[in-house]
Short mmCIF file of C-alpha atoms and ligand atoms in Angstrom, two decimals:
data_model
loop_
_atom_site.label_atom_id
_atom_site.label_comp_id
_atom_site.label_asym_id
_atom_site.label_seq_id
_atom_site.Cartn_x
_atom_site.Cartn_y
_atom_site.Cartn_z
CA MET A 1 -13.98 20.23 -6.83
CA SER A 2 -17.91 19.47 -6.33
CA THR A 3 -17.74 19.32 -2.64
CA SER A 4 -17.93 21.33 0.41
CA LEU A 5 -14.18 21.87 0.74
CA GLY A 6 -13.31 23.59 -2.40
CA GLU A 7 -10.42 22.79 -4.43
CA PHE A 8 -8.30 26.24 -3.01
CA ASP A 9 -9.78 26.00 0.55
CA LEU A 10 -8.09 22.55 0.14
CA ILE A 11 -4.84 23.66 -1.25
CA ALA A 12 -4.79 26.47 1.09
CA ARG A 13 -5.20 24.23 4.57
CA TYR A 14 -3.46 21.23 3.62
CA PHE A 15 -0.38 21.68 1.18
CA THR A 16 0.24 25.75 1.57
CA ARG A 17 3.13 26.62 4.05
CA PRO A 18 5.24 29.54 4.24
CA PRO A 19 8.19 29.24 1.83
CA VAL A 20 11.86 28.19 3.37
CA ARG A 21 14.49 27.67 0.55
CA ALA A 22 12.31 28.64 -2.28
CA ALA A 23 11.85 32.33 -3.37
CA LEU A 24 8.49 31.14 -4.27
CA GLY A 25 5.86 28.60 -2.87
CA VAL A 26 2.20 27.21 -3.89
CA GLY A 27 0.28 30.12 -4.98
CA ASP A 28 0.92 31.02 -8.18
CA ASP A 29 1.41 29.94 -11.73
CA CYS A 30 5.13 28.81 -10.97
CA ALA A 31 7.09 28.02 -7.97
CA LEU A 32 10.40 29.74 -7.90
CA LEU A 33 13.75 28.12 -6.68
CA ASP A 34 17.66 28.92 -6.91
CA VAL A 35 20.19 26.87 -8.11
CA PRO A 36 23.08 27.51 -6.76
CA ALA A 37 26.18 28.20 -8.97
CA GLY A 38 28.39 24.72 -9.45
CA GLN A 39 25.05 22.68 -8.61
CA GLN A 40 23.16 20.66 -10.91
CA LEU A 41 19.06 20.02 -10.02
CA ALA A 42 18.26 16.52 -10.00
CA VAL A 43 14.43 15.84 -11.01
CA SER A 44 12.75 12.48 -10.58
CA THR A 45 8.98 11.49 -10.76
CA ASP A 46 6.95 8.87 -9.14
CA MET A 47 3.42 7.70 -9.54
CA LEU A 48 1.56 5.86 -6.91
CA VAL A 49 -1.89 4.18 -8.53
CA GLU A 50 -4.14 2.98 -6.18
CA GLY A 51 -4.54 -0.66 -6.48
CA ARG A 52 -1.58 -0.98 -7.86
CA HIS A 53 0.66 0.78 -5.71
CA PHE A 54 -1.08 0.22 -2.57
CA LEU A 55 -4.51 -1.36 -1.45
CA PRO A 56 -7.33 0.96 -1.85
CA GLY A 57 -8.19 1.74 1.77
CA ALA A 58 -4.58 2.21 2.99
CA ASP A 59 -3.87 4.56 5.88
CA PRO A 60 -3.48 8.10 4.72
CA ARG A 61 -0.87 9.20 6.94
CA ASP A 62 1.45 5.98 5.76
CA LEU A 63 0.52 6.90 2.61
CA GLY A 64 1.58 10.29 2.74
CA HIS A 65 5.11 9.04 3.88
CA LYS A 66 5.39 6.54 1.14
CA ALA A 67 4.31 8.61 -1.76
CA LEU A 68 7.22 11.30 -0.94
CA ALA A 69 9.38 8.48 0.70
CA VAL A 70 10.00 6.52 -2.94
CA ASN A 71 10.36 9.68 -4.25
CA LEU A 72 13.68 10.71 -2.24
CA SER A 73 14.74 7.51 -2.73
CA ASP A 74 15.56 8.33 -6.06
CA LEU A 75 17.46 11.47 -5.10
CA ALA A 76 19.35 9.10 -2.63
CA ALA A 77 20.35 7.01 -5.13
CA MET A 78 21.57 9.80 -7.35
CA GLY A 79 23.69 11.75 -4.35
CA ALA A 80 21.48 14.35 -4.73
CA GLU A 81 20.46 16.43 -1.22
CA PRO A 82 16.03 17.30 -1.47
CA LEU A 83 15.31 20.54 -2.12
CA ALA A 84 11.55 21.04 -3.23
CA PHE A 85 8.99 18.94 -4.54
CA THR A 86 5.35 19.04 -5.91
CA LEU A 87 2.31 17.20 -5.64
CA ALA A 88 -0.55 16.06 -8.30
CA LEU A 89 -3.67 14.73 -6.56
CA ALA A 90 -6.33 13.01 -8.01
CA LEU A 91 -8.91 12.17 -5.22
CA PRO A 92 -12.22 10.99 -5.48
CA LYS A 93 -13.72 13.68 -2.48
CA ALA A 94 -12.57 15.94 -0.51
CA ASP A 95 -12.63 13.90 2.84
CA ALA A 96 -11.41 16.48 5.66
CA ALA A 97 -10.14 13.91 8.01
CA TRP A 98 -8.41 11.53 5.07
CA LEU A 99 -6.66 14.92 3.59
CA GLY A 100 -5.55 15.97 7.11
CA ALA A 101 -3.73 12.73 7.89
CA PHE A 102 -2.36 12.58 4.31
CA SER A 103 -0.59 15.74 4.62
CA ALA A 104 0.32 15.11 8.48
CA GLY A 105 2.23 11.89 7.05
CA LEU A 106 3.58 13.59 3.84
CA LEU A 107 4.71 16.57 5.51
CA ALA A 108 6.26 14.66 8.40
CA LEU A 109 8.77 13.38 6.16
CA ALA A 110 9.46 16.47 4.14
CA ASP A 111 10.53 17.88 7.41
CA THR A 112 12.66 15.25 8.49
CA HIS A 113 14.63 15.92 4.75
CA GLY A 114 14.45 19.64 4.72
CA ILE A 115 12.28 19.19 1.26
CA GLU A 116 9.27 21.91 0.69
CA LEU A 117 6.18 21.53 -1.28
CA VAL A 118 6.45 24.33 -3.15
CA GLY A 119 3.27 23.60 -6.28
CA GLY A 120 1.16 20.69 -7.67
CA ASP A 121 -2.35 20.48 -9.13
CA THR A 122 -5.36 19.03 -7.50
CA THR A 123 -8.22 17.60 -9.56
CA LYS A 124 -11.46 15.02 -8.36
CA GLY A 125 -11.07 11.34 -9.83
CA PRO A 126 -9.60 8.03 -9.04
CA LEU A 127 -7.10 8.29 -6.06
CA ASN A 128 -3.74 9.07 -7.26
CA LEU A 129 -0.45 10.66 -5.72
CA CYS A 130 2.02 11.82 -8.42
CA LEU A 131 5.23 13.80 -6.93
CA THR A 132 8.11 14.91 -8.47
CA VAL A 133 11.36 16.10 -6.55
CA MET A 134 13.77 18.42 -7.18
CA GLY A 135 17.31 17.93 -5.45
CA LEU A 136 20.92 19.42 -5.66
CA VAL A 137 24.19 17.83 -6.34
CA PRO A 138 27.66 19.14 -7.70
CA PRO A 139 27.77 17.78 -11.47
CA PRO A 140 31.05 15.53 -10.67
CA SER A 141 29.15 13.79 -7.58
CA ALA A 142 26.33 12.45 -9.44
CA LEU A 143 26.16 8.26 -8.38
CA ARG A 144 24.72 7.38 -12.44
CA ARG A 145 23.46 3.69 -12.74
CA ASP A 146 26.32 4.11 -15.84
CA ALA A 147 29.63 4.46 -14.28
CA ALA A 148 30.43 0.74 -12.31
CA ARG A 149 33.11 -0.57 -14.01
CA GLU A 150 35.06 -3.88 -13.85
CA GLY A 151 36.40 -4.64 -10.19
CA ASP A 152 34.19 -2.64 -8.54
CA SER A 153 32.22 -4.01 -5.17
CA ILE A 154 29.00 -4.05 -5.23
CA TRP A 155 27.31 -2.80 -1.65
CA VAL A 156 23.44 -3.17 -0.26
CA SER A 157 22.04 -0.52 2.80
CA GLY A 158 19.62 -2.69 4.91
CA THR A 159 17.95 -5.83 4.64
CA PRO A 160 16.00 -6.10 1.30
CA GLY A 161 13.32 -8.58 1.22
CA ASP A 162 11.30 -7.46 3.91
CA ALA A 163 8.89 -5.11 1.89
CA ARG A 164 8.18 -8.57 -0.31
CA LEU A 165 7.55 -10.57 3.06
CA ALA A 166 4.80 -8.22 4.50
CA LEU A 167 3.12 -7.95 1.03
CA GLY A 168 3.28 -12.01 0.52
CA SER A 169 1.49 -11.80 3.70
CA ILE A 170 -0.92 -9.79 3.62
CA ARG A 171 -1.91 -11.24 0.25
CA GLY A 172 -2.29 -14.55 1.71
CA GLU A 173 0.69 -16.33 0.23
CA TRP A 174 2.17 -17.05 3.44
CA HIS A 175 1.82 -16.64 7.48
CA LEU A 176 3.79 -14.76 9.66
CA ALA A 177 4.52 -14.59 13.36
CA ALA A 178 2.65 -11.66 14.48
CA LYS A 179 6.23 -10.14 15.92
CA ASP A 180 7.41 -10.69 12.01
CA PHE A 181 4.33 -9.37 10.31
CA ASP A 182 4.60 -5.68 12.71
CA ARG A 183 8.57 -5.72 11.66
CA VAL A 184 8.22 -6.00 8.29
CA ARG A 185 5.14 -4.49 7.63
CA ALA A 186 6.36 -0.51 9.13
CA ARG A 187 9.08 -1.25 6.25
CA LEU A 188 6.48 -2.13 3.22
CA ASP A 189 3.93 0.80 4.67
CA ARG A 190 6.96 3.12 6.05
CA PRO A 191 9.90 3.04 4.15
CA SER A 192 13.02 5.04 5.14
CA PRO A 193 14.84 6.94 2.21
CA ARG A 194 18.71 6.83 2.26
CA VAL A 195 19.02 9.95 1.63
CA ALA A 196 21.94 10.43 4.16
CA LEU A 197 23.85 7.57 3.17
CA GLY A 198 23.58 8.60 -0.91
CA LEU A 199 25.17 12.18 0.61
CA ALA A 200 27.38 10.20 2.67
CA LEU A 201 28.48 8.11 -0.72
CA ARG A 202 29.62 11.62 -3.13
CA GLY A 203 33.05 11.30 -4.27
CA ILE A 204 33.29 7.40 -3.01
CA ALA A 205 30.62 5.36 -4.44
CA ARG A 206 30.56 4.96 -8.40
CA ALA A 207 27.25 3.89 -9.99
CA ALA A 208 23.83 3.83 -7.36
CA ILE A 209 20.73 2.45 -7.93
CA ASP A 210 17.62 2.44 -5.08
CA VAL A 211 15.73 -1.22 -4.95
CA SER A 212 12.29 -0.74 -6.08
CA ASP A 213 11.68 -3.50 -8.20
CA GLY A 214 13.98 -6.23 -6.40
CA LEU A 215 17.76 -6.08 -6.17
CA LEU A 216 18.58 -8.31 -9.17
CA GLY A 217 16.53 -6.73 -11.68
CA ASP A 218 17.76 -3.12 -10.13
CA LEU A 219 21.28 -4.18 -10.40
CA GLY A 220 20.56 -5.48 -14.18
CA HIS A 221 20.27 -1.90 -14.87
CA VAL A 222 23.48 -0.66 -13.46
CA LEU A 223 24.68 -3.61 -15.53
CA HIS A 224 23.17 -2.64 -18.78
CA ALA A 225 24.05 0.97 -18.42
CA SER A 226 27.98 0.40 -17.91
CA ARG A 227 28.09 -2.55 -20.25
CA VAL A 228 29.27 -4.81 -17.17
CA GLY A 229 28.52 -8.01 -15.70
CA ALA A 230 28.01 -8.97 -11.82
CA HIS A 231 29.10 -11.97 -9.41
CA ILE A 232 26.72 -11.81 -6.40
CA ALA A 233 27.01 -13.57 -3.25
CA VAL A 234 23.58 -14.29 -2.61
CA ASP A 235 24.55 -15.62 1.12
CA ASP A 236 25.89 -12.08 1.86
CA VAL A 237 22.65 -10.24 1.58
CA PRO A 238 22.00 -9.19 4.62
CA ALA A 239 18.32 -10.88 5.96
CA SER A 240 16.41 -9.64 9.14
CA PRO A 241 15.21 -11.78 11.60
CA ALA A 242 12.12 -12.27 9.80
CA LEU A 243 13.42 -13.32 6.69
CA ARG A 244 16.29 -15.66 8.42
CA ALA A 245 12.95 -17.62 10.10
CA GLN A 246 12.00 -18.10 5.78
CA PRO A 247 12.61 -21.26 4.25
CA VAL A 248 15.70 -20.42 1.97
CA GLU A 249 13.74 -20.22 -1.03
CA ARG A 250 11.47 -17.67 0.03
CA ARG A 251 13.78 -15.54 1.62
CA ARG A 252 16.32 -15.76 -1.48
CA MET A 253 13.10 -14.70 -3.27
CA CYS A 254 12.36 -11.79 -1.44
CA GLN A 255 15.80 -10.76 -0.69
CA LEU A 256 16.90 -10.82 -4.70
CA ALA A 257 13.46 -10.03 -6.14
CA GLY A 258 11.19 -8.39 -3.59
CA GLY A 259 10.50 -4.99 -4.74
CA ASP A 260 9.39 -1.91 -1.96
CA ASP A 261 12.43 -1.69 -0.34
CA TYR A 262 13.94 1.58 -0.99
CA GLU A 263 17.17 0.64 -0.05
CA LEU A 264 20.29 2.06 -1.92
CA LEU A 265 22.82 -1.18 -4.13
CA PHE A 266 25.84 0.87 -4.91
CA THR A 267 29.23 -0.10 -6.42
CA ALA A 268 32.57 1.32 -5.42
CA PRO A 269 36.30 0.60 -6.20
CA ALA A 270 37.54 -2.09 -4.09
CA GLN A 271 40.14 -0.06 -2.10
CA GLN A 272 37.12 2.49 -1.18
CA ARG A 273 36.03 -0.41 1.28
CA GLU A 274 36.91 1.63 4.80
CA ALA A 275 35.56 4.78 3.11
CA VAL A 276 32.09 3.52 2.29
CA LEU A 277 32.50 1.61 5.55
CA ALA A 278 32.99 5.21 7.55
CA ALA A 279 30.21 6.86 4.87
CA ALA A 280 28.09 4.47 6.42
CA GLN A 281 28.21 4.80 9.90
CA ALA A 282 28.22 8.37 9.60
CA ALA A 283 24.62 7.99 7.68
CA HIS A 284 23.70 5.51 10.46
CA THR A 285 22.69 3.30 7.73
CA PRO A 286 23.70 -0.62 8.01
CA VAL A 287 26.06 -1.32 4.25
CA ALA A 288 27.06 -4.47 3.33
CA CYS A 289 28.76 -5.95 0.50
CA ILE A 290 27.22 -8.82 -1.63
CA GLY A 291 29.93 -9.23 -4.96
CA GLN A 292 31.65 -7.71 -7.38
CA ILE A 293 31.68 -6.12 -11.10
CA THR A 294 32.84 -7.98 -14.14
CA ALA A 295 34.08 -6.91 -17.40
CA ALA A 296 32.21 -10.39 -18.73
CA HIS A 297 28.22 -9.66 -19.51
CA GLY A 298 25.74 -11.23 -17.25
CA LEU A 299 24.95 -12.38 -14.28
CA ALA A 300 26.58 -14.72 -11.90
CA LEU A 301 25.04 -15.67 -8.13
CA HIS A 302 26.83 -18.26 -5.76
CA ASP A 303 25.73 -19.72 -2.46
CA ALA A 304 27.78 -19.64 0.62
CA GLN A 305 29.41 -22.81 -0.17
CA GLY A 306 30.00 -21.87 -3.47
CA ARG A 307 27.47 -23.78 -5.46
CA VAL A 308 25.46 -21.80 -8.37
CA VAL A 309 22.13 -20.68 -7.27
CA ALA A 310 19.74 -20.15 -10.70
CA ALA A 311 18.93 -16.74 -11.38
CA HIS A 312 15.15 -17.26 -12.46
CA TYR A 313 14.36 -13.91 -9.60
CA ALA A 314 12.91 -12.04 -12.21
CA ALA A 315 12.35 -8.42 -11.51
CA PHE A 316 9.21 -6.03 -11.11
CA ASP A 317 7.85 -4.66 -14.66
CA HIS A 318 4.24 -3.14 -14.55
CA PHE A 319 3.24 -4.78 -17.97
CA ARG A 320 4.66 -8.16 -17.46
CA SER A 321 3.62 -8.82 -14.10
CA PRO A 322 0.18 -9.88 -13.16
P1 ADP B 401 -3.11 26.01 -12.47
O1 ADP B 401 -4.30 27.42 -12.44
O2 ADP B 401 -1.87 27.01 -13.02
O3 ADP B 401 -2.95 24.82 -12.73
P2 ADP B 401 -3.83 25.61 -9.73
O4 ADP B 401 -5.17 26.61 -9.51
O5 ADP B 401 -3.81 24.19 -10.27
O6 ADP B 401 -2.95 26.35 -10.36
O7 ADP B 401 -3.30 25.86 -8.55
C1 ADP B 401 -3.58 26.66 -7.81
C2 ADP B 401 -1.69 26.84 -6.81
O8 ADP B 401 -2.14 25.72 -5.90
C3 ADP B 401 -0.53 26.73 -7.58
O9 ADP B 401 0.77 27.39 -7.25
C4 ADP B 401 -0.45 24.99 -7.57
O10 ADP B 401 1.07 24.62 -7.81
C5 ADP B 401 -0.74 25.17 -6.00
N1 ADP B 401 -1.16 23.34 -5.58
C6 ADP B 401 -2.32 22.76 -6.56
N2 ADP B 401 -2.09 21.73 -6.10
C7 ADP B 401 -1.32 21.55 -5.23
C8 ADP B 401 -1.15 20.38 -4.12
N3 ADP B 401 -2.13 19.60 -4.36
N4 ADP B 401 -0.25 20.85 -3.47
C9 ADP B 401 0.63 21.82 -3.01
N5 ADP B 401 0.28 22.53 -4.32
C10 ADP B 401 -0.73 22.68 -5.11
MG1 MG B 402 -4.07 22.91 -11.61
#
C-alpha cells in the first residue's frame, strides 16, 4: 500500500494478536489449525461490499462487528462452535482512525465468541470486506438445510423484520418514531449472531438456516433442499414493539421478506417442543413456533383468523432486486 502506514505495519498493528487455540496465526504463508478427532470443520465465507451491504461512510466499529456477525451467523445456523477466521480487506486508504475503530469492533465480537483471527489479505481498492469463518461440529449434529421432515415444527428466533424496518426508515420509505428507530437501527448495524442457540439446538433441531435474505426466502432454501413444503401462521411470527406499531402490510413485508436480521430459522420434530424451549432458555434467546413442515410442496400462509395470506413476499436476490 502506497500510504504512510504500510501494509505490514497495518497488519501488525490492527490485525495481529498472539494465537490462542491456533497452532500458528497471522504472519506465515498459512495459519495452522488443529481439528480434534470426531469433529468436522465447518467453513463459510461472506463478503460485504460498500454501497451494496452497507452505506458509504458507515461507522467503522459497527462495520467490524457486522462483518464478523454475519459470518458467525452461518456457523450458528450449522450448529458449529466458532474456531477461527480470516479477513480479506480492500481499503481505499490506510486511515489509522478508521482501522482502529474497525478492528476494535471486529475483535471485540471475536472475543465474545472465542473465535480468533488467523490470517487474511490486505490490498488497496474500493472498500470490501471478505471474511471466512471456521467452526467445529461433530458430524451427526450439523444442522443442515436438507434435514427438514414432514410434521416438523418450524421455529424462528428473535423478532425478524427489525433490520428491514430500520433500513426503510434510513432510505426514506417511511418514518419511525425516534425511540423505535434507535431500537431497530441497532439490530441493523449490530446484529447478534445466534451462536449459543445453534449450539444448544444440536441433537434437537433437524434443519436450520440463518435469516439473511428474508424469512420466507430462506425458508424456501430449506424446503427446496429437504423436498418438502410448509404452512406458516404469519401472525405467530414475533414482532418487536416497533414492528407492532406499523401498518399490517408493512409489518408483514418486513417480517417475512426483510433481510439482514441474522435470526435462526429451524425445524424440529413436534415432540421436541419442550427440548427446543429449554435450549432457547439456556441460550438466552427467545424462539417462537411459526408453522409446520408439510409433505405437499409449496408454501401456505395463514393469518390468525385462518385467512389465506398471499405469498408475494419475495426474498432478496442480488441479481434481481434493485
Ligand atoms: P502472502 O504473501 O502470503 O499473500 P501477505 O503478505 O498478504 O501474505 O500477509 C502476511 C501475513 O499477514 C499472512 O500471514 C496473512 O495471513 C496475514 N494477513 C494479511 N492481511 C491480513 C488481515 N487483514 N488480517 C489478518 N491477517 C492478515
Ligand atoms: Mg497477501
